[in-house]
Amino acid sequence: MIANLCLRLYSAFAHVLALGAMLYLIGFMGDVLVPKTIDSGAAGPVASAMALDLTLMALFGAQHWGMRRFRGWARALPEAAERPTYLLATVAALAVMMGLWKPIPHEVWAFESEIAVYGLSLAYFAAWAVMLGGGLRGLRPCSLALSPLRARLGLRVATEASRPARRAWYVIPLITPHMTIGHLVFALGLATMVMLASILQDDEARAAALARGRAAARRTRVRKNAARGRLRALDRSGADVDEQPLPAGVTAGTMFGPDAAPRP
């Protein structure tokens, strides 16, 4: 009972922290409402800043998708604690990336018109609303932490439902009235990670479908073999009954009735 309660609290804490990190990422990319944004901080040489930023994004991608691909770390954990642990590790990697991000303030484009600025800002937050609408479905397994089978089903439903939202990652980083080189590096790196993750996820889905097909074929073969074995057993038992001799003094007529006895 206490262990189940601790798992539920751990899962809730991890999901709330992940939602908070997502909200901070909105401000980080939009350069609003948070102390550290994608264009804030002391700028350095372009080459060193770009190398640092790309390294941070590569580390974040390695953690985010490596933990999903290679699941040896999950063997020491209860199944209900796997997803919360993965979320906490992702939050930590995201915090490191945003905290150490080095701005590259050289402008790529900048809109001065108030209509363009407000329009792009509105489109940015609307795209994030779509993203969060798909991501919040992924929080559903938090309430199913005590049922691993239902949790896996919920995660699969959430993954299928969030595919349109996942495509928004290609667009959201580019919706800004003030694009800098640092912002563009972040957008291109994020799009690359999402594309690679989509390829890996499709490979995993095909492998899972193939495994399910093989398992179904094995179950069908087992059922057929069991049915054949039962039929052979019934045939053998029937043959044994037919081959048994009649007791002494008993004829076919007394065994099956006078009508069944052979007539002279």
Short mmCIF file of C-alpha atoms in Angstrom, two decimals:
data_model
loop_
_atom_site.label_atom_id
_atom_site.label_comp_id
_atom_site.label_asym_id
_atom_site.label_seq_id
_atom_site.Cartn_x
_atom_site.Cartn_y
_atom_site.Cartn_z
CA MET A 1 0.00 0.00 0.00
CA ILE A 2 2.75 2.47 0.97
CA ALA A 3 4.84 1.44 -2.04
CA ASN A 4 1.89 2.03 -4.39
CA LEU A 5 1.25 5.46 -2.83
CA CYS A 6 4.93 6.40 -3.21
CA LEU A 7 4.87 5.34 -6.86
CA ARG A 8 1.78 7.42 -7.50
CA LEU A 9 3.31 10.50 -5.82
CA TYR A 10 6.58 9.98 -7.70
CA SER A 11 4.73 9.75 -10.99
CA ALA A 12 2.65 12.86 -10.27
CA PHE A 13 5.76 14.84 -9.27
CA ALA A 14 7.61 13.85 -12.45
CA HIS A 15 4.68 14.77 -14.71
CA VAL A 16 4.13 18.14 -12.98
CA LEU A 17 7.86 18.92 -13.28
CA ALA A 18 7.81 17.95 -16.97
CA LEU A 19 4.86 20.25 -17.58
CA GLY A 20 6.71 23.07 -15.80
CA ALA A 21 9.78 22.48 -17.99
CA MET A 22 7.58 22.61 -21.08
CA LEU A 23 6.09 25.92 -19.97
CA TYR A 24 9.57 27.31 -19.33
CA LEU A 25 10.61 26.15 -22.81
CA ILE A 26 7.77 28.26 -24.25
CA GLY A 27 9.23 31.36 -22.64
CA PHE A 28 12.79 30.34 -23.52
CA MET A 29 12.05 30.01 -27.22
CA GLY A 30 9.70 32.98 -27.34
CA ASP A 31 12.12 35.25 -25.45
CA VAL A 32 9.40 36.19 -22.96
CA LEU A 33 8.47 35.83 -19.27
CA VAL A 34 11.53 33.83 -18.12
CA PRO A 35 14.92 35.04 -16.89
CA LYS A 36 17.01 32.98 -19.33
CA THR A 37 15.91 32.93 -22.95
CA ILE A 38 17.38 31.80 -26.23
CA ASP A 39 18.70 35.31 -27.01
CA SER A 40 19.63 36.50 -23.50
CA GLY A 41 23.01 36.35 -21.83
CA ALA A 42 26.52 37.36 -22.75
CA ALA A 43 27.39 36.70 -26.38
CA GLY A 44 30.74 35.20 -27.35
CA PRO A 45 32.51 34.29 -30.57
CA VAL A 46 30.12 32.80 -33.10
CA ALA A 47 32.13 29.62 -33.70
CA SER A 48 32.55 28.72 -30.02
CA ALA A 49 28.95 29.60 -29.21
CA MET A 50 27.63 27.50 -32.09
CA ALA A 51 29.85 24.56 -31.09
CA LEU A 52 28.60 24.74 -27.48
CA ASP A 53 24.95 25.03 -28.52
CA LEU A 54 25.17 22.11 -30.94
CA THR A 55 26.91 19.99 -28.28
CA LEU A 56 24.16 20.79 -25.76
CA MET A 57 21.48 19.82 -28.27
CA ALA A 58 23.30 16.60 -29.15
CA LEU A 59 23.54 15.67 -25.46
CA PHE A 60 19.86 16.41 -24.96
CA GLY A 61 18.95 14.29 -27.98
CA ALA A 62 21.19 11.45 -26.82
CA GLN A 63 19.49 11.40 -23.43
CA HIS A 64 15.97 11.89 -24.74
CA TRP A 65 16.02 9.23 -27.43
CA GLY A 66 18.82 7.02 -26.08
CA MET A 67 16.86 6.22 -22.93
CA ARG A 68 13.90 5.21 -25.07
CA ARG A 69 15.98 3.12 -27.44
CA PHE A 70 18.22 1.34 -24.92
CA ARG A 71 16.21 0.32 -21.87
CA GLY A 72 18.81 -1.46 -19.77
CA TRP A 73 18.46 1.29 -17.15
CA ALA A 74 14.84 0.26 -16.56
CA ARG A 75 15.66 -3.24 -15.33
CA ALA A 76 16.36 -2.03 -11.79
CA LEU A 77 13.06 -0.09 -11.57
CA PRO A 78 9.43 -1.11 -11.10
CA GLU A 79 7.57 -0.82 -14.37
CA ALA A 80 5.34 1.94 -13.01
CA ALA A 81 8.45 4.04 -12.22
CA GLU A 82 10.04 3.82 -15.66
CA ARG A 83 8.19 6.70 -17.32
CA PRO A 84 8.52 9.13 -14.35
CA THR A 85 12.27 8.42 -14.20
CA TYR A 86 12.56 9.02 -17.94
CA LEU A 87 10.69 12.32 -17.57
CA LEU A 88 12.92 13.50 -14.72
CA ALA A 89 16.05 12.71 -16.73
CA THR A 90 14.60 14.61 -19.71
CA VAL A 91 13.78 17.61 -17.52
CA ALA A 92 17.34 17.62 -16.16
CA ALA A 93 18.85 17.45 -19.66
CA LEU A 94 16.54 20.22 -20.87
CA ALA A 95 17.45 22.41 -17.89
CA VAL A 96 21.16 21.97 -18.61
CA MET A 97 20.66 22.83 -22.27
CA MET A 98 18.63 25.98 -21.56
CA GLY A 99 20.87 27.07 -18.68
CA LEU A 100 24.14 26.78 -20.63
CA TRP A 101 22.77 27.99 -23.96
CA LYS A 102 25.00 30.63 -25.54
CA PRO A 103 23.18 33.30 -27.58
CA ILE A 104 24.28 34.26 -31.08
CA PRO A 105 22.52 37.62 -31.50
CA HIS A 106 23.23 38.23 -35.22
CA GLU A 107 19.88 38.84 -36.92
CA VAL A 108 18.47 36.66 -39.67
CA TRP A 109 15.19 38.59 -39.92
CA ALA A 110 13.39 41.14 -37.80
CA PHE A 111 9.85 42.53 -38.26
CA GLU A 112 9.23 46.05 -37.07
CA SER A 113 5.52 46.27 -37.90
CA GLU A 114 3.29 45.89 -34.86
CA ILE A 115 0.78 43.86 -36.88
CA ALA A 116 3.48 41.38 -37.90
CA VAL A 117 4.88 41.19 -34.36
CA TYR A 118 1.49 40.58 -32.74
CA GLY A 119 0.40 38.20 -35.49
CA LEU A 120 3.52 36.06 -35.19
CA SER A 121 3.32 36.08 -31.40
CA LEU A 122 -0.30 34.93 -31.56
CA ALA A 123 0.61 32.19 -34.04
CA TYR A 124 3.47 31.10 -31.76
CA PHE A 125 1.26 30.65 -28.71
CA ALA A 126 -1.50 29.02 -30.80
CA ALA A 127 1.00 26.45 -32.10
CA TRP A 128 2.09 25.76 -28.54
CA ALA A 129 -1.54 25.26 -27.55
CA VAL A 130 -1.78 22.55 -30.22
CA MET A 131 1.46 21.03 -28.95
CA LEU A 132 0.32 20.99 -25.33
CA GLY A 133 -3.06 19.61 -26.37
CA GLY A 134 -1.29 16.55 -27.76
CA GLY A 135 1.25 16.40 -24.93
CA LEU A 136 -1.32 16.52 -22.15
CA ARG A 137 -2.77 13.26 -23.47
CA GLY A 138 0.56 11.76 -22.58
CA LEU A 139 -0.05 12.65 -18.92
CA ARG A 140 -2.98 10.23 -18.82
CA PRO A 141 -0.82 7.24 -17.83
CA CYS A 142 0.07 9.13 -14.61
CA SER A 143 -3.28 8.05 -13.19
CA LEU A 144 -2.65 4.48 -14.41
CA ALA A 145 0.73 4.05 -12.72
CA LEU A 146 -0.50 1.09 -10.69
CA SER A 147 -1.61 -0.86 -13.77
CA PRO A 148 1.34 -1.50 -16.14
CA LEU A 149 -0.85 -3.03 -18.85
CA ARG A 150 -3.26 -0.08 -18.86
CA ALA A 151 -0.33 2.33 -18.67
CA ARG A 152 1.26 0.82 -21.80
CA LEU A 153 -2.10 1.03 -23.57
CA GLY A 154 -2.48 4.66 -22.54
CA LEU A 155 1.02 5.51 -23.74
CA ARG A 156 0.33 3.88 -27.11
CA VAL A 157 -2.92 5.85 -27.49
CA ALA A 158 -1.14 9.05 -26.45
CA THR A 159 1.64 8.42 -28.99
CA GLU A 160 -0.84 7.90 -31.82
CA ALA A 161 -2.84 10.98 -30.81
CA SER A 162 0.25 13.22 -30.56
CA ARG A 163 1.61 12.62 -34.05
CA PRO A 164 0.10 15.85 -35.50
CA ALA A 165 1.44 17.76 -32.50
CA ARG A 166 4.88 16.23 -33.05
CA ARG A 167 4.97 17.72 -36.54
CA ALA A 168 4.46 21.16 -34.98
CA TRP A 169 8.05 20.96 -33.66
CA TYR A 170 9.22 21.72 -37.19
CA VAL A 171 7.26 24.97 -37.28
CA ILE A 172 7.11 26.38 -33.74
CA PRO A 173 10.79 27.45 -33.42
CA LEU A 174 10.51 29.39 -36.70
CA ILE A 175 7.46 31.44 -35.61
CA THR A 176 9.15 34.55 -34.29
CA PRO A 177 9.28 38.19 -35.35
CA HIS A 178 12.97 38.35 -34.40
CA MET A 179 15.10 35.49 -35.68
CA THR A 180 18.75 35.32 -34.68
CA ILE A 181 21.45 32.86 -35.69
CA GLY A 182 21.27 31.26 -32.25
CA HIS A 183 17.51 30.85 -32.59
CA LEU A 184 17.93 29.38 -36.07
CA VAL A 185 20.54 26.90 -34.81
CA PHE A 186 18.08 25.80 -32.13
CA ALA A 187 15.26 25.45 -34.68
CA LEU A 188 17.33 23.39 -37.13
CA GLY A 189 18.77 21.20 -34.38
CA LEU A 190 15.34 20.56 -32.93
CA ALA A 191 13.90 19.68 -36.35
CA THR A 192 16.77 17.23 -36.90
CA MET A 193 16.12 15.54 -33.54
CA VAL A 194 12.41 15.23 -34.23
CA MET A 195 13.05 13.77 -37.68
CA LEU A 196 15.50 11.18 -36.32
CA ALA A 197 13.11 10.35 -33.49
CA SER A 198 10.28 9.83 -35.96
CA ILE A 199 12.43 7.42 -37.98
CA LEU A 200 13.38 5.48 -34.84
CA GLN A 201 9.79 5.38 -33.66
CA ASP A 202 8.58 4.09 -37.02
CA ASP A 203 11.25 1.37 -36.91
CA GLU A 204 10.15 0.41 -33.40
CA ALA A 205 6.50 0.32 -34.50
CA ARG A 206 7.32 -1.95 -37.45
CA ALA A 207 9.39 -4.25 -35.23
CA ALA A 208 6.59 -4.40 -32.66
CA ALA A 209 4.01 -5.17 -35.36
CA LEU A 210 6.25 -7.92 -36.75
CA ALA A 211 6.72 -9.38 -33.26
CA ARG A 212 2.96 -9.33 -32.66
CA GLY A 213 2.39 -11.09 -36.00
CA ARG A 214 4.91 -13.80 -35.15
CA ALA A 215 3.39 -14.29 -31.70
CA ALA A 216 -0.09 -14.61 -33.23
CA ALA A 217 1.23 -17.16 -35.76
CA ARG A 218 2.84 -19.17 -32.94
CA ARG A 219 -0.42 -19.16 -30.96
CA THR A 220 -2.31 -20.33 -34.05
CA ARG A 221 0.16 -23.17 -34.62
CA VAL A 222 -0.09 -24.23 -30.97
CA ARG A 223 -3.89 -24.29 -31.14
CA LYS A 224 -3.85 -26.29 -34.38
CA ASN A 225 -1.37 -28.80 -32.99
CA ALA A 226 -3.42 -29.17 -29.82
CA ALA A 227 -6.59 -29.75 -31.87
CA ARG A 228 -4.83 -32.37 -34.03
CA GLY A 229 -3.55 -34.10 -30.88
CA ARG A 230 -7.05 -34.27 -29.42
CA LEU A 231 -8.46 -35.69 -32.67
CA ARG A 232 -5.74 -38.36 -32.82
CA ALA A 233 -6.43 -39.28 -29.19
CA LEU A 234 -10.15 -39.61 -29.94
CA ASP A 235 -9.42 -41.76 -33.00
CA ARG A 236 -7.16 -44.06 -30.99
CA SER A 237 -9.70 -44.44 -28.18
CA GLY A 238 -12.45 -45.30 -30.70
CA ALA A 239 -10.27 -47.90 -32.42
CA ASP A 240 -9.49 -49.54 -29.10
CA VAL A 241 -13.21 -49.90 -28.31
CA ASP A 242 -13.97 -51.45 -31.73
CA GLU A 243 -11.17 -54.01 -31.39
CA GLN A 244 -12.22 -55.33 -27.95
CA PRO A 245 -13.59 -58.99 -28.17
CA LEU A 246 -17.08 -59.80 -26.91
CA PRO A 247 -17.31 -61.57 -23.56
CA ALA A 248 -17.81 -65.38 -23.57
CA GLY A 249 -21.42 -66.44 -24.16
CA VAL A 250 -22.42 -63.02 -25.47
CA THR A 251 -23.52 -62.68 -29.06
CA ALA A 252 -24.22 -59.65 -31.16
CA GLY A 253 -27.95 -60.26 -30.71
CA THR A 254 -27.81 -60.20 -26.93
CA MET A 255 -25.38 -57.29 -27.02
CA PHE A 256 -27.36 -54.99 -29.29
CA GLY A 257 -30.85 -56.57 -29.36
CA PRO A 258 -32.54 -59.27 -31.39
CA ASP A 259 -32.95 -57.03 -34.40
CA ALA A 260 -29.24 -56.43 -34.55
CA ALA A 261 -28.33 -60.16 -34.46
CA PRO A 262 -27.35 -61.67 -37.79
CA ARG A 263 -30.09 -63.80 -39.36
CA PRO A 264 -29.33 -67.30 -40.68
#
